[in-house]
PDB file of C-alpha atoms in Angstrom:
ATOM      1  CA  UNK J  18      25.962  -7.660  25.229  1.00 34.00           C
ATOM      2  CA  UNK J  19      25.335  -9.544  22.161  1.00 39.00           C
ATOM      3  CA  UNK J  20      28.054  -9.210  20.104  1.00 41.00           C
ATOM      4  CA  UNK J  21      28.137  -7.380  17.214  1.00 46.00           C
ATOM      5  CA  UNK J  22      29.934  -7.329  13.706  1.00 48.00           C
ATOM      6  CA  UNK J  23      31.893  -4.138  13.391  1.00 68.00           C
ATOM      7  CA  UNK J  24      30.959  -0.514  11.451  1.00 86.00           C
ATOM      8  CA  UNK J  25      31.348  -3.119   7.806  1.00 95.00           C
ATOM      9  CA  UNK J  26      28.436  -1.483   6.808  1.00 98.00           C
ATOM     10  CA  UNK J  27      26.266   0.753   8.146  1.00 98.00           C
ATOM     11  CA  UNK J  28      23.612   3.961   7.892  1.00 98.00           C
ATOM     12  CA  UNK J  29      24.733   7.504   7.953  1.00 98.00           C
ATOM     13  CA  UNK J  30      23.648   9.935  11.380  1.00 97.00           C
ATOM     14  CA  UNK J  31      20.917  12.203   9.275  1.00 96.00           C
ATOM     15  CA  UNK J  32      19.053  14.554  10.600  1.00 93.00           C
ATOM     16  CA  UNK J  33      15.004  14.278  10.327  1.00 93.00           C
ATOM     17  CA  UNK J  34      15.355  11.257   8.924  1.00 97.00           C
ATOM     18  CA  UNK J  35      16.775   8.189  10.731  1.00 98.00           C
ATOM     19  CA  UNK J  36      14.606   8.696  13.373  1.00 98.00           C
ATOM     20  CA  UNK J  37      13.606   5.311  15.255  1.00 97.00           C
ATOM     21  CA  UNK J  38      10.724   3.846  12.918  1.00 98.00           C
ATOM     22  CA  UNK J  39      13.523   5.030   9.621  1.00 98.00           C
ATOM     23  CA  UNK J  40      15.518   2.761  12.086  1.00 98.00           C
ATOM     24  CA  UNK J  41      12.930   0.022  13.057  1.00 98.00           C
ATOM     25  CA  UNK J  42      12.287   0.034   8.898  1.00 98.00           C
ATOM     26  CA  UNK J  43      15.894  -0.944   8.283  1.00 98.00           C
ATOM     27  CA  UNK J  44      16.372  -3.248  10.606  1.00 98.00           C
ATOM     28  CA  UNK J  45      13.554  -5.416   9.378  1.00 98.00           C
ATOM     29  CA  UNK J  46      15.717  -5.692   6.158  1.00 98.00           C
ATOM     30  CA  UNK J  47      19.834  -6.499   7.617  1.00 97.00           C
ATOM     31  CA  UNK J  48      19.466  -8.162  11.100  1.00 96.00           C
ATOM     32  CA  UNK J  49      23.374  -6.827  10.584  1.00 96.00           C
ATOM     33  CA  UNK J  50      23.911  -2.703   9.280  1.00 97.00           C
ATOM     34  CA  UNK J  51      25.050  -0.665  11.871  1.00 98.00           C
ATOM     35  CA  UNK J  52      22.424   2.914  12.797  1.00 98.00           C
ATOM     36  CA  UNK J  53      23.085   5.498  13.364  1.00 98.00           C
ATOM     37  CA  UNK J  54      20.913   7.388  14.975  1.00 98.00           C
ATOM     38  CA  UNK J  55      20.528  11.573  13.982  1.00 97.00           C
ATOM     39  CA  UNK J  56      22.575  13.960  15.047  1.00 96.00           C
ATOM     40  CA  UNK J  57      21.278  15.052  19.256  1.00 97.00           C
ATOM     41  CA  UNK J  58      23.364  17.892  20.903  1.00 96.00           C
ATOM     42  CA  UNK J  59      25.077  17.970  24.081  1.00 97.00           C
ATOM     43  CA  UNK J  60      22.349  20.113  25.473  1.00 95.00           C
ATOM     44  CA  UNK J  61      19.648  18.904  23.922  1.00 96.00           C
ATOM     45  CA  UNK J  62      20.307  15.652  25.703  1.00 97.00           C
ATOM     46  CA  UNK J  63      21.641  17.746  28.964  1.00 97.00           C
ATOM     47  CA  UNK J  64      18.359  20.373  29.228  1.00 96.00           C
ATOM     48  CA  UNK J  65      15.958  19.119  26.790  1.00 94.00           C
ATOM     49  CA  UNK J  66      12.365  18.340  27.688  1.00 91.00           C
ATOM     50  CA  UNK J  67      12.454  15.482  24.855  1.00 90.00           C
ATOM     51  CA  UNK J  68      13.666  12.317  25.999  1.00 95.00           C
ATOM     52  CA  UNK J  69      16.492  12.273  23.147  1.00 96.00           C
ATOM     53  CA  UNK J  70      18.101   8.739  23.973  1.00 98.00           C
ATOM     54  CA  UNK J  71      15.123   6.321  23.676  1.00 96.00           C
ATOM     55  CA  UNK J  72      14.875   3.347  20.391  1.00 97.00           C
ATOM     56  CA  UNK J  73      13.248   0.457  20.190  1.00 96.00           C
ATOM     57  CA  UNK J  74      15.073  -2.530  21.440  1.00 96.00           C
ATOM     58  CA  UNK J  75      14.283  -4.759  18.052  1.00 96.00           C
ATOM     59  CA  UNK J  76      17.465  -1.259  16.777  1.00 97.00           C
ATOM     60  CA  UNK J  77      20.030  -2.428  18.286  1.00 96.00           C
ATOM     61  CA  UNK J  78      23.258  -2.720  16.692  1.00 96.00           C
ATOM     62  CA  UNK J  79      22.874   1.229  17.884  1.00 97.00           C
ATOM     63  CA  UNK J  80      24.989   3.687  18.014  1.00 98.00           C
ATOM     64  CA  UNK J  81      24.700   7.568  19.006  1.00 98.00           C
ATOM     65  CA  UNK J  82      26.060   9.857  17.386  1.00 98.00           C
ATOM     66  CA  UNK J  83      26.512  12.545  19.796  1.00 98.00           C
ATOM     67  CA  UNK J  84      26.983  17.127  19.177  1.00 96.00           C
ATOM     68  CA  UNK J  85      29.014  18.971  20.728  1.00 96.00           C
ATOM     69  CA  UNK J  86      32.554  20.236  22.485  1.00 95.00           C
ATOM     70  CA  UNK J  87      32.660  20.493  26.158  1.00 96.00           C
ATOM     71  CA  UNK J  88      34.783  16.983  27.350  1.00 98.00           C
ATOM     72  CA  UNK J  89      32.370  17.216  30.479  1.00 98.00           C
ATOM     73  CA  UNK J  90      29.284  17.019  28.591  1.00 98.00           C
ATOM     74  CA  UNK J  91      30.709  15.038  25.902  1.00 98.00           C
ATOM     75  CA  UNK J  92      31.235  12.296  28.077  1.00 98.00           C
ATOM     76  CA  UNK J  93      28.317  13.228  30.677  1.00 98.00           C
ATOM     77  CA  UNK J  94      25.914  12.797  27.613  1.00 98.00           C
ATOM     78  CA  UNK J  95      28.240   9.199  26.883  1.00 98.00           C
ATOM     79  CA  UNK J  96      27.752   7.426  30.204  1.00 98.00           C
ATOM     80  CA  UNK J  97      24.396   7.728  29.802  1.00 98.00           C
ATOM     81  CA  UNK J  98      24.337   6.263  25.792  1.00 98.00           C
ATOM     82  CA  UNK J  99      26.287   4.111  27.907  1.00 98.00           C
ATOM     83  CA  UNK J 100      23.368   2.964  31.056  1.00 98.00           C
ATOM     84  CA  UNK J 101      20.288   3.243  28.055  1.00 98.00           C
ATOM     85  CA  UNK J 102      22.214   0.935  26.137  1.00 97.00           C
ATOM     86  CA  UNK J 103      23.499   1.990  23.073  1.00 97.00           C
ATOM     87  CA  UNK J 104      26.584  -0.187  21.519  1.00 97.00           C
ATOM     88  CA  UNK J 105      28.328   2.739  20.050  1.00 97.00           C
ATOM     89  CA  UNK J 106      29.180   6.522  21.061  1.00 98.00           C
ATOM     90  CA  UNK J 107      29.611   8.633  17.524  1.00 98.00           C
ATOM     91  CA  UNK J 108      31.022  13.002  17.728  1.00 98.00           C
ATOM     92  CA  UNK J 109      30.589  14.589  14.720  1.00 96.00           C
ATOM     93  CA  UNK J 110      33.614  15.955  13.780  1.00 96.00           C
ATOM     94  CA  UNK J 111      31.921  15.914  10.099  1.00 92.00           C
ATOM     95  CA  UNK J 112      28.619  18.447  10.009  1.00 86.00           C
ATOM     96  CA  UNK J 113      29.140  21.736   7.623  1.00 84.00           C
ATOM     97  CA  UNK J 114      26.161  23.854   8.829  1.00 82.00           C
ATOM     98  CA  UNK J 115      26.157  27.073  10.514  1.00 78.00           C
ATOM     99  CA  UNK J 116      24.184  26.314  12.720  1.00 74.00           C
ATOM    100  CA  UNK J 117      26.630  23.633  13.815  1.00 76.00           C
ATOM    101  CA  UNK J 118      29.561  26.210  13.537  1.00 73.00           C
ATOM    102  CA  UNK J 119      27.814  28.681  15.576  1.00 73.00           C
ATOM    103  CA  UNK J 120      27.559  25.828  18.676  1.00 76.00           C
ATOM    104  CA  UNK J 121      31.813  24.948  18.610  1.00 78.00           C
ATOM    105  CA  UNK J 122      31.417  21.246  17.199  1.00 82.00           C
ATOM    106  CA  UNK J 123      30.755  19.403  13.503  1.00 89.00           C
ATOM    107  CA  UNK J 124      33.586  19.847  11.431  1.00 90.00           C
ATOM    108  CA  UNK J 125      35.073  22.963  11.614  1.00 93.00           C
ATOM    109  CA  UNK J 126      36.453  20.647  15.025  1.00 95.00           C
ATOM    110  CA  UNK J 127      38.448  19.562  12.096  1.00 96.00           C
ATOM    111  CA  UNK J 128      40.963  22.785  12.458  1.00 95.00           C
ATOM    112  CA  UNK J 129      40.757  21.658  16.783  1.00 96.00           C
ATOM    113  CA  UNK J 130      41.912  18.084  16.812  1.00 97.00           C
ATOM    114  CA  UNK J 131      43.537  19.201  20.467  1.00 98.00           C
ATOM    115  CA  UNK J 132      40.152  19.091  21.506  1.00 97.00           C
ATOM    116  CA  UNK J 133      38.614  16.273  20.020  1.00 98.00           C
ATOM    117  CA  UNK J 134      40.802  14.736  22.149  1.00 98.00           C
ATOM    118  CA  UNK J 135      40.151  15.687  25.270  1.00 98.00           C
ATOM    119  CA  UNK J 136      36.733  15.326  24.238  1.00 98.00           C
ATOM    120  CA  UNK J 137      37.628  11.457  23.417  1.00 98.00           C
ATOM    121  CA  UNK J 138      39.529  11.083  25.599  1.00 98.00           C
ATOM    122  CA  UNK J 139      36.698  11.971  28.027  1.00 98.00           C
ATOM    123  CA  UNK J 140      34.223   9.670  26.969  1.00 98.00           C
ATOM    124  CA  UNK J 141      36.176   6.735  27.153  1.00 98.00           C
ATOM    125  CA  UNK J 142      37.183   7.995  30.582  1.00 98.00           C
ATOM    126  CA  UNK J 143      33.501   7.121  32.158  1.00 98.00           C
ATOM    127  CA  UNK J 144      32.001   3.970  29.219  1.00 98.00           C
ATOM    128  CA  UNK J 145      32.604   0.879  27.603  1.00 96.00           C
ATOM    129  CA  UNK J 146      31.370   1.455  24.951  1.00 96.00           C
ATOM    130  CA  UNK J 147      33.384   2.071  21.623  1.00 96.00           C
ATOM    131  CA  UNK J 148      33.910   6.027  22.119  1.00 97.00           C
ATOM    132  CA  UNK J 149      33.912   6.190  17.778  1.00 97.00           C
ATOM    133  CA  UNK J 150      34.638   9.538  14.925  1.00 98.00           C
ATOM    134  CA  UNK J 151      32.907  10.906  11.451  1.00 98.00           C
ATOM    135  CA  UNK J 152      34.933  13.026  10.323  1.00 97.00           C
ATOM    136  CA  UNK J 153      35.387  14.905   6.861  1.00 97.00           C
ATOM    137  CA  UNK J 154      39.282  15.026   4.995  1.00 97.00           C
ATOM    138  CA  UNK J 155      39.519  18.688   5.692  1.00 96.00           C
ATOM    139  CA  UNK J 156      37.784  21.869   5.428  1.00 95.00           C
ATOM    140  CA  UNK J 157      38.343  24.842   3.803  1.00 93.00           C
ATOM    141  CA  UNK J 158      41.795  25.173   2.002  1.00 93.00           C
ATOM    142  CA  UNK J 159      42.450  23.175   4.880  1.00 94.00           C
ATOM    143  CA  UNK J 160      42.902  19.823   2.520  1.00 93.00           C
ATOM    144  CA  UNK J 161      45.695  18.655   2.885  1.00 97.00           C
ATOM    145  CA  UNK J 162      46.507  14.535   2.936  1.00 98.00           C
ATOM    146  CA  UNK J 163      49.620  15.809   5.957  1.00 98.00           C
ATOM    147  CA  UNK J 164      46.680  18.218   7.326  1.00 98.00           C
ATOM    148  CA  UNK J 165      44.298  15.092   8.302  1.00 98.00           C
ATOM    149  CA  UNK J 166      47.148  13.034   9.361  1.00 98.00           C
ATOM    150  CA  UNK J 167      46.810  15.569  12.349  1.00 98.00           C
ATOM    151  CA  UNK J 168      43.871  14.568  12.975  1.00 98.00           C
ATOM    152  CA  UNK J 169      43.970  10.913  13.407  1.00 98.00           C
ATOM    153  CA  UNK J 170      47.811  10.782  14.950  1.00 98.00           C
ATOM    154  CA  UNK J 171      45.947  13.388  17.389  1.00 98.00           C
ATOM    155  CA  UNK J 172      42.909  11.975  18.270  1.00 98.00           C
ATOM    156  CA  UNK J 173      43.485   7.782  18.000  1.00 98.00           C
ATOM    157  CA  UNK J 174      46.576   8.968  20.542  1.00 98.00           C
ATOM    158  CA  UNK J 175      43.647   9.804  23.224  1.00 97.00           C
ATOM    159  CA  UNK J 176      42.101   5.838  22.250  1.00 95.00           C
ATOM    160  CA  UNK J 177      40.285   6.201  19.499  1.00 97.00           C
ATOM    161  CA  UNK J 178      40.677   3.618  17.451  1.00 96.00           C
ATOM    162  CA  UNK J 179      37.995   3.775  14.874  1.00 96.00           C
ATOM    163  CA  UNK J 180      36.990   6.239  11.823  1.00 97.00           C
ATOM    164  CA  UNK J 181      33.749   7.441   8.935  1.00 98.00           C
ATOM    165  CA  UNK J 182      36.043   8.976   7.136  1.00 98.00           C
ATOM    166  CA  UNK J 183      33.373  11.349   4.303  1.00 97.00           C
ATOM    167  CA  UNK J 184      35.280  11.055   1.165  1.00 98.00           C
ATOM    168  CA  UNK J 185      34.971  15.445  -0.010  1.00 96.00           C
ATOM    169  CA  UNK J 186      36.492  18.252   2.280  1.00 95.00           C
ATOM    170  CA  UNK J 187      34.062  20.458   4.512  1.00 92.00           C
ATOM    171  CA  UNK J 188      33.366  24.549   3.027  1.00 92.00           C
ATOM    172  CA  UNK J 189      32.780  25.881   6.447  1.00 90.00           C
ATOM    173  CA  UNK J 190      31.175  29.280   4.688  1.00 87.00           C
ATOM    174  CA  UNK J 191      29.678  29.483   1.619  1.00 84.00           C
ATOM    175  CA  UNK J 192      28.202  26.243   0.759  1.00 86.00           C
ATOM    176  CA  UNK J 193      25.226  24.510   2.309  1.00 86.00           C
ATOM    177  CA  UNK J 194      24.724  21.003   3.475  1.00 84.00           C
ATOM    178  CA  UNK J 195      23.248  19.698   1.059  1.00 86.00           C
ATOM    179  CA  UNK J 196      25.977  21.805  -1.286  1.00 90.00           C
ATOM    180  CA  UNK J 197      28.655  20.124   0.844  1.00 84.00           C
ATOM    181  CA  UNK J 198      27.337  16.311  -0.065  1.00 86.00           C
ATOM    182  CA  UNK J 199      27.495  17.536  -3.457  1.00 87.00           C
ATOM    183  CA  UNK J 200      30.023  19.328  -5.213  1.00 88.00           C
ATOM    184  CA  UNK J 201      33.169  19.252  -2.703  1.00 91.00           C
ATOM    185  CA  UNK J 202      35.305  15.948  -5.032  1.00 92.00           C
ATOM    186  CA  UNK J 203      35.432  12.235  -3.843  1.00 96.00           C
ATOM    187  CA  UNK J 204      38.788  12.065  -2.845  1.00 97.00           C
ATOM    188  CA  UNK J 205      38.520   7.471  -1.945  1.00 98.00           C
ATOM    189  CA  UNK J 206      41.570   7.279  -2.449  1.00 98.00           C
ATOM    190  CA  UNK J 207      43.028   9.918  -0.297  1.00 98.00           C
ATOM    191  CA  UNK J 208      40.619   7.082   2.987  1.00 98.00           C
ATOM    192  CA  UNK J 209      42.929   3.917   0.831  1.00 98.00           C
ATOM    193  CA  UNK J 210      45.679   5.911   1.622  1.00 98.00           C
ATOM    194  CA  UNK J 211      44.291   6.497   5.705  1.00 98.00           C
ATOM    195  CA  UNK J 212      44.269   3.359   5.066  1.00 98.00           C
ATOM    196  CA  UNK J 213      47.530   1.924   4.759  1.00 98.00           C
ATOM    197  CA  UNK J 214      49.468   4.151   6.354  1.00 98.00           C
ATOM    198  CA  UNK J 215      47.116   2.988   9.893  1.00 98.00           C
ATOM    199  CA  UNK J 216      46.658  -0.679   8.989  1.00 97.00           C
ATOM    200  CA  UNK J 217      46.070  -0.771  13.072  1.00 96.00           C
ATOM    201  CA  UNK J 218      43.256   2.044  13.115  1.00 97.00           C
ATOM    202  CA  UNK J 219      39.561   0.839  11.992  1.00 96.00           C
ATOM    203  CA  UNK J 220      38.633   3.574   8.709  1.00 97.00           C
ATOM    204  CA  UNK J 221      35.275   2.998   7.307  1.00 97.00           C
ATOM    205  CA  UNK J 222      34.567   5.400   4.686  1.00 98.00           C
ATOM    206  CA  UNK J 223      31.042   8.032   3.376  1.00 97.00           C
ATOM    207  CA  UNK J 224      30.763   9.831   0.885  1.00 97.00           C
ATOM    208  CA  UNK J 225      29.053   9.111  -2.601  1.00 96.00           C
ATOM    209  CA  UNK J 226      28.044   4.835  -2.353  1.00 98.00           C
ATOM    210  CA  UNK J 227      25.148   4.434  -4.172  1.00 97.00           C
ATOM    211  CA  UNK J 228      24.724   0.563  -4.409  1.00 98.00           C
ATOM    212  CA  UNK J 229      26.003  -2.712  -2.282  1.00 98.00           C
ATOM    213  CA  UNK J 230      28.648  -3.653  -5.439  1.00 98.00           C
ATOM    214  CA  UNK J 231      30.416  -0.366  -4.906  1.00 98.00           C
ATOM    215  CA  UNK J 232      30.462  -0.907  -0.815  1.00 98.00           C
ATOM    216  CA  UNK J 233      32.716  -4.184  -2.035  1.00 98.00           C
ATOM    217  CA  UNK J 234      34.749  -2.397  -3.965  1.00 98.00           C
ATOM    218  CA  UNK J 235      35.832   0.175  -0.874  1.00 98.00           C
ATOM    219  CA  UNK J 236      35.695  -3.230   1.294  1.00 97.00           C
ATOM    220  CA  UNK J 237      38.347  -4.794  -0.121  1.00 97.00           C
ATOM    221  CA  UNK J 238      40.778  -1.642   0.511  1.00 97.00           C
ATOM    222  CA  UNK J 239      38.508  -0.202   4.001  1.00 97.00           C
ATOM    223  CA  UNK J 240      37.015  -1.613   7.185  1.00 96.00           C
ATOM    224  CA  UNK J 241      34.161  -0.577   6.786  1.00 97.00           C
ATOM    225  CA  UNK J 242      31.136   1.357   4.294  1.00 98.00           C
ATOM    226  CA  UNK J 243      28.536   4.420   4.656  1.00 98.00           C
ATOM    227  CA  UNK J 244      25.759   4.423   2.790  1.00 98.00           C
ATOM    228  CA  UNK J 245      23.176   8.164   3.425  1.00 97.00           C
ATOM    229  CA  UNK J 246      20.918   9.177   1.111  1.00 96.00           C
ATOM    230  CA  UNK J 247      20.855   5.837  -0.785  1.00 97.00           C
ATOM    231  CA  UNK J 248      19.908   4.549   2.436  1.00 98.00           C
ATOM    232  CA  UNK J 249      16.895   5.876   2.585  1.00 98.00           C
ATOM    233  CA  UNK J 250      16.319   6.789  -0.548  1.00 97.00           C
ATOM    234  CA  UNK J 251      15.973   3.293  -2.128  1.00 97.00           C
ATOM    235  CA  UNK J 252      15.630   1.507   1.073  1.00 98.00           C
ATOM    236  CA  UNK J 253      15.178  -1.875   0.119  1.00 98.00           C
ATOM    237  CA  UNK J 254      18.518  -1.985  -0.388  1.00 98.00           C
ATOM    238  CA  UNK J 255      19.827  -2.623   2.580  1.00 98.00           C
ATOM    239  CA  UNK J 256      17.162  -6.342   2.296  1.00 98.00           C
ATOM    240  CA  UNK J 257      20.490  -7.966   0.640  1.00 98.00           C
ATOM    241  CA  UNK J 258      23.205  -6.786   2.973  1.00 98.00           C
ATOM    242  CA  UNK J 259      23.125  -8.947   5.204  1.00 97.00           C
ATOM    243  CA  UNK J 260      23.416 -11.964   2.591  1.00 97.00           C
ATOM    244  CA  UNK J 261      26.468  -9.975   0.430  1.00 97.00           C
ATOM    245  CA  UNK J 262      28.059  -8.209   2.592  1.00 97.00           C
ATOM    246  CA  UNK J 263      27.700 -10.095   6.405  1.00 95.00           C
ATOM    247  CA  UNK J 264      27.539 -13.969   4.893  1.00 95.00           C
ATOM    248  CA  UNK J 265      24.474 -14.234   5.792  1.00 95.00           C
ATOM    249  CA  UNK J 266      22.754 -17.826   4.453  1.00 95.00           C
ATOM    250  CA  UNK J 267      19.165 -16.371   5.906  1.00 93.00           C
ATOM    251  CA  UNK J 268      15.643 -15.716   2.997  1.00 94.00           C
ATOM    252  CA  UNK J 269      16.379 -12.292   1.147  1.00 97.00           C
ATOM    253  CA  UNK J 270      13.320 -10.509   2.343  1.00 98.00           C
ATOM    254  CA  UNK J 271      10.324  -9.023  -0.156  1.00 97.00           C
ATOM    255  CA  UNK J 272       9.192  -5.894  -0.506  1.00 97.00           C
ATOM    256  CA  UNK J 273       5.134  -7.921   0.391  1.00 96.00           C
ATOM    257  CA  UNK J 274       6.668  -9.496   3.411  1.00 98.00           C
ATOM    258  CA  UNK J 275       8.643  -6.007   4.796  1.00 98.00           C
ATOM    259  CA  UNK J 276       6.164  -4.333   5.326  1.00 98.00           C
ATOM    260  CA  UNK J 277       4.077  -7.610   6.492  1.00 97.00           C
ATOM    261  CA  UNK J 278       7.064  -6.805  10.067  1.00 98.00           C
ATOM    262  CA  UNK J 279       5.837  -3.733  10.043  1.00 98.00           C
ATOM    263  CA  UNK J 280       1.903  -3.313  10.930  1.00 97.00           C
ATOM    264  CA  UNK J 281       2.837  -4.679  14.424  1.00 97.00           C
ATOM    265  CA  UNK J 282       4.914  -2.106  14.162  1.00 98.00           C
ATOM    266  CA  UNK J 283       2.262   0.935  13.345  1.00 98.00           C
ATOM    267  CA  UNK J 284      -0.639  -0.907  14.759  1.00 97.00           C
ATOM    268  CA  UNK J 285       1.639  -0.938  18.587  1.00 97.00           C
ATOM    269  CA  UNK J 286       2.580   3.146  16.952  1.00 97.00           C
ATOM    270  CA  UNK J 287      -0.887   4.047  16.218  1.00 97.00           C
ATOM    271  CA  UNK J 288      -2.459   2.772  19.774  1.00 96.00           C
ATOM    272  CA  UNK J 289       0.101   5.126  21.443  1.00 96.00           C
ATOM    273  CA  UNK J 290      -2.306   8.114  19.794  1.00 96.00           C
ATOM    274  CA  UNK J 291       1.343   8.140  17.011  1.00 96.00           C
ATOM    275  CA  UNK J 292       0.245   8.928  13.444  1.00 97.00           C
ATOM    276  CA  UNK J 293       0.589   6.751  10.245  1.00 98.00           C
ATOM    277  CA  UNK J 294       2.816   9.523   8.680  1.00 97.00           C
ATOM    278  CA  UNK J 295       5.452   8.896  11.483  1.00 97.00           C
ATOM    279  CA  UNK J 296       6.462   5.532  10.092  1.00 98.00           C
ATOM    280  CA  UNK J 297       4.682   6.000   6.759  1.00 98.00           C
ATOM    281  CA  UNK J 298       7.351   8.872   4.883  1.00 98.00           C
ATOM    282  CA  UNK J 299      10.060   6.678   5.529  1.00 98.00           C
ATOM    283  CA  UNK J 300       8.666   4.040   3.720  1.00 98.00           C
ATOM    284  CA  UNK J 301       7.707   6.080   0.127  1.00 97.00           C
ATOM    285  CA  UNK J 302      11.617   4.526  -1.656  1.00 97.00           C
ATOM    286  CA  UNK J 303      10.074   0.540  -0.848  1.00 98.00           C
ATOM    287  CA  UNK J 304       9.817  -0.092  -4.159  1.00 96.00           C
ATOM    288  CA  UNK J 305      11.537   2.641  -5.962  1.00 94.00           C
ATOM    289  CA  UNK J 306      12.361   1.597  -9.215  1.00 91.00           C
ATOM    290  CA  UNK J 307       9.375  -0.605  -9.693  1.00 93.00           C
ATOM    291  CA  UNK J 308       6.056  -0.560 -12.545  1.00 91.00           C
ATOM    292  CA  UNK J 309       3.752   1.121 -10.215  1.00 89.00           C
ATOM    293  CA  UNK J 310       5.978   3.080  -8.496  1.00 94.00           C
ATOM    294  CA  UNK J 311       4.163   6.104  -7.837  1.00 94.00           C
ATOM    295  CA  UNK J 312       0.900   5.277  -7.193  1.00 95.00           C
ATOM    296  CA  UNK J 313       2.128   3.845  -3.583  1.00 96.00           C
ATOM    297  CA  UNK J 314       4.115   7.468  -2.829  1.00 96.00           C
ATOM    298  CA  UNK J 315       0.979   8.896  -4.265  1.00 96.00           C
ATOM    299  CA  UNK J 316      -1.175   7.282  -1.738  1.00 96.00           C
ATOM    300  CA  UNK J 317       0.300   6.847   1.380  1.00 97.00           C
ATOM    301  CA  UNK J 318       1.546  10.899   0.590  1.00 96.00           C
ATOM    302  CA  UNK J 319      -1.666  11.866  -0.470  1.00 97.00           C
ATOM    303  CA  UNK J 320      -3.792   9.945   2.596  1.00 97.00           C
ATOM    304  CA  UNK J 321      -1.148   8.930   5.512  1.00 97.00           C
ATOM    305  CA  UNK J 322      -0.744  12.017   7.509  1.00 96.00           C
ATOM    306  CA  UNK J 323      -5.239  12.327   7.765  1.00 96.00           C
ATOM    307  CA  UNK J 324      -6.665  12.268  11.471  1.00 94.00           C
ATOM    308  CA  UNK J 325      -7.576   8.042  12.292  1.00 94.00           C
ATOM    309  CA  UNK J 326      -5.526   7.169   8.751  1.00 96.00           C
ATOM    310  CA  UNK J 327      -3.681   3.477  10.180  1.00 96.00           C
ATOM    311  CA  UNK J 328      -2.378   0.328   8.344  1.00 97.00           C
ATOM    312  CA  UNK J 329      -5.389  -0.081   5.982  1.00 97.00           C
ATOM    313  CA  UNK J 330      -4.110   2.924   3.982  1.00 97.00           C
ATOM    314  CA  UNK J 331      -0.883   1.174   3.115  1.00 97.00           C
ATOM    315  CA  UNK J 332      -2.657  -2.165   2.245  1.00 96.00           C
ATOM    316  CA  UNK J 333      -4.168   0.221   0.349  1.00 96.00           C
ATOM    317  CA  UNK J 334      -0.987   1.775  -1.166  1.00 96.00           C
ATOM    318  CA  UNK J 335       0.142  -1.560  -2.156  1.00 96.00           C
ATOM    319  CA  UNK J 336      -3.061  -2.266  -4.304  1.00 95.00           C
ATOM    320  CA  UNK J 337      -3.136   1.456  -5.841  1.00 92.00           C
ATOM    321  CA  UNK J 338       0.388   0.074  -7.048  1.00 91.00           C
ATOM    322  CA  UNK J 339       0.054  -3.737  -8.808  1.00 88.00           C
ATOM    323  CA  UNK J 340      -3.313  -1.998  -9.996  1.00 89.00           C
ATOM    324  CA  UNK J 341      -1.868   0.934 -11.778  1.00 80.00           C
ATOM    325  CA  UNK J 342       1.696  -1.457 -12.327  1.00 73.00           C
ATOM    326  CA  UNK J 343       2.014  -1.345 -16.668  1.00 74.00           C
ATOM    327  CA  UNK J 344       0.940  -4.670 -18.398  1.00 67.00           C
ATOM    328  CA  UNK J 345       2.694  -7.110 -19.991  1.00 55.00           C
TER     329      UNK J 345
END
């Protein structure tokens, strides 16, 4: 297997957003970015009727994020993931939604570090790929630095050497998942302190990062940066990741070149019975901030979902954007 870079730069797992079509789109723009699946529950993998582990070979390096708290089930799913060729398996200890809490996984697991450690241990016994944890800096009133370090101490003692820290605590009651991504204040210094106190661990940061310049600031202190919503809503930021963060001398693709590289993938998807908007919904933000981008978004939104819509809709959307861009 190719030796991929570490999690120096990654895209966060985001439910309904980071599906295999988005991940292929992201990979067109960056060879080195570590991509994550949406969170998949162990129950869905073990008992569900669909193939929840499917992905495109082009997506590597690729991590599977699992939701669960049963060590046996997590180990079973981790083994399946390794057999399918995933490059990493990650445990979700950060999602605060009620549904996730009812399943006894996500952020509420911060209060049970011994259980998380047991899960890590069970997974590491059956796979050779990295087993990593994505977590918060705290939950509810349990948000002291001591609480965070106890969690890290306990889980790392069982062999987890890579943590991605969302630099906000989570309120398990009273805030929606969306509010939990915005209302609790960011505390980057706490994550920096964690790296200073645990220099032997790989520590990546997540939360509120909206540019590669900000990423560079964090990378001066930490091992990795994970970007979420900005990488989805303004995906073209990925076009310079390899050059700016990984030292690549390769060319930076233009937006038009990105679209041309997506054409064969889109056509193959449609030929296999898929719909155009399954893919183009992830491409809406490609021209974010440019003159005429509203026309691009409108044309895709109004036409890509129609029966029989094909690649001509994408080409017409590009033409519409250039036609409607303000002239100098």
